[in-house]
Every structure is written in C-alpha cells, then in structure tokens.
PDB file of C-alpha atoms in Angstrom:
ATOM      1  CA  UNK A 337      -3.728  -2.733  -8.252  1.00  0.00           C
ATOM      2  CA  UNK A 338      -6.553  -2.682 -10.749  1.00  0.00           C
ATOM      3  CA  UNK A 339      -5.535  -5.612 -12.914  1.00  0.00           C
ATOM      4  CA  UNK A 340      -5.019  -3.185 -15.795  1.00  0.00           C
ATOM      5  CA  UNK A 341      -1.539  -3.297 -17.296  1.00  0.00           C
ATOM      6  CA  UNK A 342       0.198  -1.360 -20.058  1.00  0.00           C
ATOM      7  CA  UNK A 343       3.204  -2.998 -21.705  1.00  0.00           C
ATOM      8  CA  UNK A 344       6.242  -0.895 -22.502  1.00  0.00           C
ATOM      9  CA  UNK A 345       8.141  -1.767 -25.669  1.00  0.00           C
ATOM     10  CA  UNK A 346      11.044  -3.392 -23.861  1.00  0.00           C
ATOM     11  CA  UNK A 347       8.737  -5.626 -21.798  1.00  0.00           C
ATOM     12  CA  UNK A 348       7.255  -7.065 -24.978  1.00  0.00           C
ATOM     13  CA  UNK A 349      10.699  -7.476 -26.551  1.00  0.00           C
ATOM     14  CA  UNK A 350      12.022  -9.315 -23.477  1.00  0.00           C
ATOM     15  CA  UNK A 351       8.909 -11.494 -23.392  1.00  0.00           C
ATOM     16  CA  UNK A 352       9.123 -12.394 -27.077  1.00  0.00           C
ATOM     17  CA  UNK A 353      12.849 -13.102 -26.752  1.00  0.00           C
ATOM     18  CA  UNK A 354      11.985 -15.644 -24.051  1.00  0.00           C
ATOM     19  CA  UNK A 355      13.663 -14.008 -21.038  1.00  0.00           C
ATOM     20  CA  UNK A 356      12.510 -16.387 -18.330  1.00  0.00           C
ATOM     21  CA  UNK A 357      11.698 -13.812 -15.640  1.00  0.00           C
ATOM     22  CA  UNK A 358       9.566 -11.812 -18.048  1.00  0.00           C
ATOM     23  CA  UNK A 359       7.821 -14.836 -19.575  1.00  0.00           C
ATOM     24  CA  UNK A 360       7.030 -16.316 -16.174  1.00  0.00           C
ATOM     25  CA  UNK A 361       5.851 -13.037 -14.694  1.00  0.00           C
ATOM     26  CA  UNK A 362       3.647 -12.029 -17.646  1.00  0.00           C
ATOM     27  CA  UNK A 363       2.211 -15.508 -18.137  1.00  0.00           C
ATOM     28  CA  UNK A 364       1.381 -15.913 -14.441  1.00  0.00           C
ATOM     29  CA  UNK A 365       0.060 -12.464 -13.546  1.00  0.00           C
ATOM     30  CA  UNK A 366      -3.703 -12.039 -13.483  1.00  0.00           C
ATOM     31  CA  UNK A 367      -4.499  -9.194 -15.833  1.00  0.00           C
ATOM     32  CA  UNK A 368      -8.075  -8.110 -16.380  1.00  0.00           C
ATOM     33  CA  UNK A 369      -7.065  -5.722 -19.157  1.00  0.00           C
ATOM     34  CA  UNK A 370      -3.849  -5.593 -21.175  1.00  0.00           C
ATOM     35  CA  UNK A 371      -2.833  -2.525 -23.149  1.00  0.00           C
ATOM     36  CA  UNK A 372      -0.013  -1.220 -25.314  1.00  0.00           C
ATOM     37  CA  UNK A 373       0.441   2.312 -26.578  1.00  0.00           C
ATOM     38  CA  UNK A 374       0.344   2.942 -30.303  1.00  0.00           C
ATOM     39  CA  UNK A 375       3.895   4.256 -29.768  1.00  0.00           C
ATOM     40  CA  UNK A 376       4.915   0.797 -28.524  1.00  0.00           C
ATOM     41  CA  UNK A 377       3.302  -0.797 -31.569  1.00  0.00           C
ATOM     42  CA  UNK A 378       5.172   1.613 -33.833  1.00  0.00           C
ATOM     43  CA  UNK A 379       8.493   0.979 -32.080  1.00  0.00           C
ATOM     44  CA  UNK A 380       8.079  -2.800 -32.228  1.00  0.00           C
ATOM     45  CA  UNK A 381       7.127  -2.951 -35.894  1.00  0.00           C
ATOM     46  CA  UNK A 382       9.687  -0.410 -37.097  1.00  0.00           C
ATOM     47  CA  UNK A 383      12.868  -2.194 -35.984  1.00  0.00           C
ATOM     48  CA  UNK A 384      15.387  -2.139 -38.839  1.00  0.00           C
ATOM     49  CA  UNK A 385      15.828  -5.594 -40.341  1.00  0.00           C
ATOM     50  CA  UNK A 386      12.754  -7.128 -38.685  1.00  0.00           C
ATOM     51  CA  UNK A 387      12.000 -10.545 -40.171  1.00  0.00           C
ATOM     52  CA  UNK A 388       8.556 -11.708 -41.250  1.00  0.00           C
ATOM     53  CA  UNK A 389       8.583 -14.263 -38.407  1.00  0.00           C
ATOM     54  CA  UNK A 390       9.411 -11.555 -35.843  1.00  0.00           C
ATOM     55  CA  UNK A 391       6.698  -9.300 -37.248  1.00  0.00           C
ATOM     56  CA  UNK A 392       4.185 -12.155 -37.022  1.00  0.00           C
ATOM     57  CA  UNK A 393       5.153 -12.870 -33.386  1.00  0.00           C
ATOM     58  CA  UNK A 394       4.786  -9.192 -32.485  1.00  0.00           C
ATOM     59  CA  UNK A 395       1.398  -8.989 -34.191  1.00  0.00           C
ATOM     60  CA  UNK A 396       0.180 -12.126 -32.389  1.00  0.00           C
ATOM     61  CA  UNK A 397       1.147 -10.522 -29.065  1.00  0.00           C
ATOM     62  CA  UNK A 398      -0.526  -7.236 -30.030  1.00  0.00           C
ATOM     63  CA  UNK A 399      -3.681  -9.109 -31.066  1.00  0.00           C
ATOM     64  CA  UNK A 400      -4.083 -10.035 -27.378  1.00  0.00           C
ATOM     65  CA  UNK A 401      -3.865  -6.456 -26.072  1.00  0.00           C
ATOM     66  CA  UNK A 402      -5.777  -3.245 -26.636  1.00  0.00           C
ATOM     67  CA  UNK A 403      -3.586  -0.838 -28.619  1.00  0.00           C
ATOM     68  CA  UNK A 404      -4.321   2.680 -27.397  1.00  0.00           C
ATOM     69  CA  UNK A 405      -3.924   5.693 -29.664  1.00  0.00           C
ATOM     70  CA  UNK A 406      -3.104   8.890 -27.900  1.00  0.00           C
ATOM     71  CA  UNK A 407      -5.744  11.539 -27.452  1.00  0.00           C
ATOM     72  CA  UNK A 408      -5.612  15.103 -26.137  1.00  0.00           C
ATOM     73  CA  UNK A 409      -5.619  13.943 -22.502  1.00  0.00           C
ATOM     74  CA  UNK A 410      -2.653  11.627 -23.071  1.00  0.00           C
ATOM     75  CA  UNK A 411      -0.948  14.332 -25.113  1.00  0.00           C
ATOM     76  CA  UNK A 412      -1.305  16.964 -22.367  1.00  0.00           C
ATOM     77  CA  UNK A 413      -0.196  14.537 -19.654  1.00  0.00           C
ATOM     78  CA  UNK A 414       2.830  13.520 -21.738  1.00  0.00           C
ATOM     79  CA  UNK A 415       3.789  17.159 -22.235  1.00  0.00           C
ATOM     80  CA  UNK A 416       3.588  17.828 -18.500  1.00  0.00           C
ATOM     81  CA  UNK A 417       5.508  14.648 -17.635  1.00  0.00           C
ATOM     82  CA  UNK A 418       8.215  15.365 -20.202  1.00  0.00           C
ATOM     83  CA  UNK A 419       8.689  18.894 -18.916  1.00  0.00           C
ATOM     84  CA  UNK A 420       8.836  17.802 -15.281  1.00  0.00           C
ATOM     85  CA  UNK A 421      10.913  14.641 -15.643  1.00  0.00           C
ATOM     86  CA  UNK A 422      12.842  15.296 -18.867  1.00  0.00           C
ATOM     87  CA  UNK A 423      11.651  12.024 -20.392  1.00  0.00           C
ATOM     88  CA  UNK A 424      12.177  11.065 -24.005  1.00  0.00           C
ATOM     89  CA  UNK A 425       8.991  11.740 -25.937  1.00  0.00           C
ATOM     90  CA  UNK A 426       8.056   8.059 -26.514  1.00  0.00           C
ATOM     91  CA  UNK A 427       8.597   7.304 -22.796  1.00  0.00           C
ATOM     92  CA  UNK A 428       6.470  10.306 -21.832  1.00  0.00           C
ATOM     93  CA  UNK A 429       3.650   9.165 -24.122  1.00  0.00           C
ATOM     94  CA  UNK A 430       3.751   5.607 -22.762  1.00  0.00           C
ATOM     95  CA  UNK A 431       3.871   6.820 -19.144  1.00  0.00           C
ATOM     96  CA  UNK A 432       1.036   9.286 -19.777  1.00  0.00           C
ATOM     97  CA  UNK A 433      -1.013   6.528 -21.375  1.00  0.00           C
ATOM     98  CA  UNK A 434      -0.633   4.385 -18.254  1.00  0.00           C
ATOM     99  CA  UNK A 435      -1.692   7.301 -16.032  1.00  0.00           C
ATOM    100  CA  UNK A 436      -4.692   8.108 -18.217  1.00  0.00           C
ATOM    101  CA  UNK A 437      -5.806   4.464 -18.333  1.00  0.00           C
ATOM    102  CA  UNK A 438      -5.117   4.002 -14.615  1.00  0.00           C
ATOM    103  CA  UNK A 439      -3.019   1.016 -15.646  1.00  0.00           C
ATOM    104  CA  UNK A 440       0.247  -0.225 -14.168  1.00  0.00           C
ATOM    105  CA  UNK A 441       3.156   0.103 -16.585  1.00  0.00           C
ATOM    106  CA  UNK A 442       5.242  -3.017 -17.110  1.00  0.00           C
ATOM    107  CA  UNK A 443       8.726  -1.903 -18.134  1.00  0.00           C
ATOM    108  CA  UNK A 444      12.410  -2.640 -17.936  1.00  0.00           C
ATOM    109  CA  UNK A 445      13.365   1.046 -17.938  1.00  0.00           C
ATOM    110  CA  UNK A 446      14.873   1.972 -14.589  1.00  0.00           C
ATOM    111  CA  UNK A 447      14.312   5.695 -15.132  1.00  0.00           C
ATOM    112  CA  UNK A 448      10.577   5.030 -15.457  1.00  0.00           C
ATOM    113  CA  UNK A 449      10.610   2.910 -12.313  1.00  0.00           C
ATOM    114  CA  UNK A 450      11.928   5.909 -10.415  1.00  0.00           C
ATOM    115  CA  UNK A 451       9.411   8.356 -11.915  1.00  0.00           C
ATOM    116  CA  UNK A 452       7.308   9.991  -9.214  1.00  0.00           C
ATOM    117  CA  UNK A 453       4.015  11.156 -10.723  1.00  0.00           C
ATOM    118  CA  UNK A 454       0.470  11.109  -9.333  1.00  0.00           C
ATOM    119  CA  UNK A 455      -1.348   7.990 -10.495  1.00  0.00           C
ATOM    120  CA  UNK A 456       1.754   6.465 -12.088  1.00  0.00           C
ATOM    121  CA  UNK A 457       2.446   2.876 -11.082  1.00  0.00           C
ATOM    122  CA  UNK A 458       5.203   0.737 -12.507  1.00  0.00           C
ATOM    123  CA  UNK A 459       6.314  -2.876 -12.208  1.00  0.00           C
ATOM    124  CA  UNK A 460       9.494  -4.459 -13.436  1.00  0.00           C
ATOM    125  CA  UNK A 461       9.922  -8.186 -13.961  1.00  0.00           C
ATOM    126  CA  UNK A 462      13.216  -9.748 -12.983  1.00  0.00           C
TER     127      UNK A 462
END
C-alpha cells in the first residue's frame, strides 16, 4: 500500500466518538498522506443538531488531512462506479476520489468493502 489514505465519513465519526478499534488503528497506522473528500467534510459538518464542540473537533481532525474537491476525473469515475455498483452518490464520489488519488479508503461501510473496482482498495478497522 502507498501510505495514502482517504477517510470515509463514518471512519471519522467512529474515531471522534472514541471507538477503541478505530482510534487505535488510525493513531498507529503509518500514513504518508491523509485525505478526506469534500463530500465527507460536508456530511460531517451538516449533521442536524451539531454542537459547537463537535464542530470544533471535526474541524481539528480535518485540519490534519487534505480535503479534496471533486474534479472532472473524480466525477466521471463516480458516475461509472455508481452505474456499475448502484452506489449512493456520496459513496460513489468518495470511492472515486480514493481511486483517483490512488489512496486506500478507510471505511466502516461493508458494501464498499465488497466493491470490486480496478484500483480501489479499502480497509476497515475493527
């Protein structure tokens, strides 16, 4: 693996909630580059009823990653992935971002773990 990792929304949520398997795995894995999709940022910061403290914790986490906006390459890959695998649009964008960046996706979504796509690599913490 390249040492490049893209965090899915649920991975960040589990980490920030203190789930021990996620905290241990993320804190102890050597990552040369850490990314999150702009979709993940939007999902995290748009939770209904989010408190100022929660927003601050999310922003501190996001300050330590590169937030990637989607471009035409990600858009086209997401369209193809969504058509082939019937993914929800946010999942397709996140998965396409990981493929485009050649980064391993860190997620808790089982359906993404089972996604078979060229260049798509996924890891799930316990």
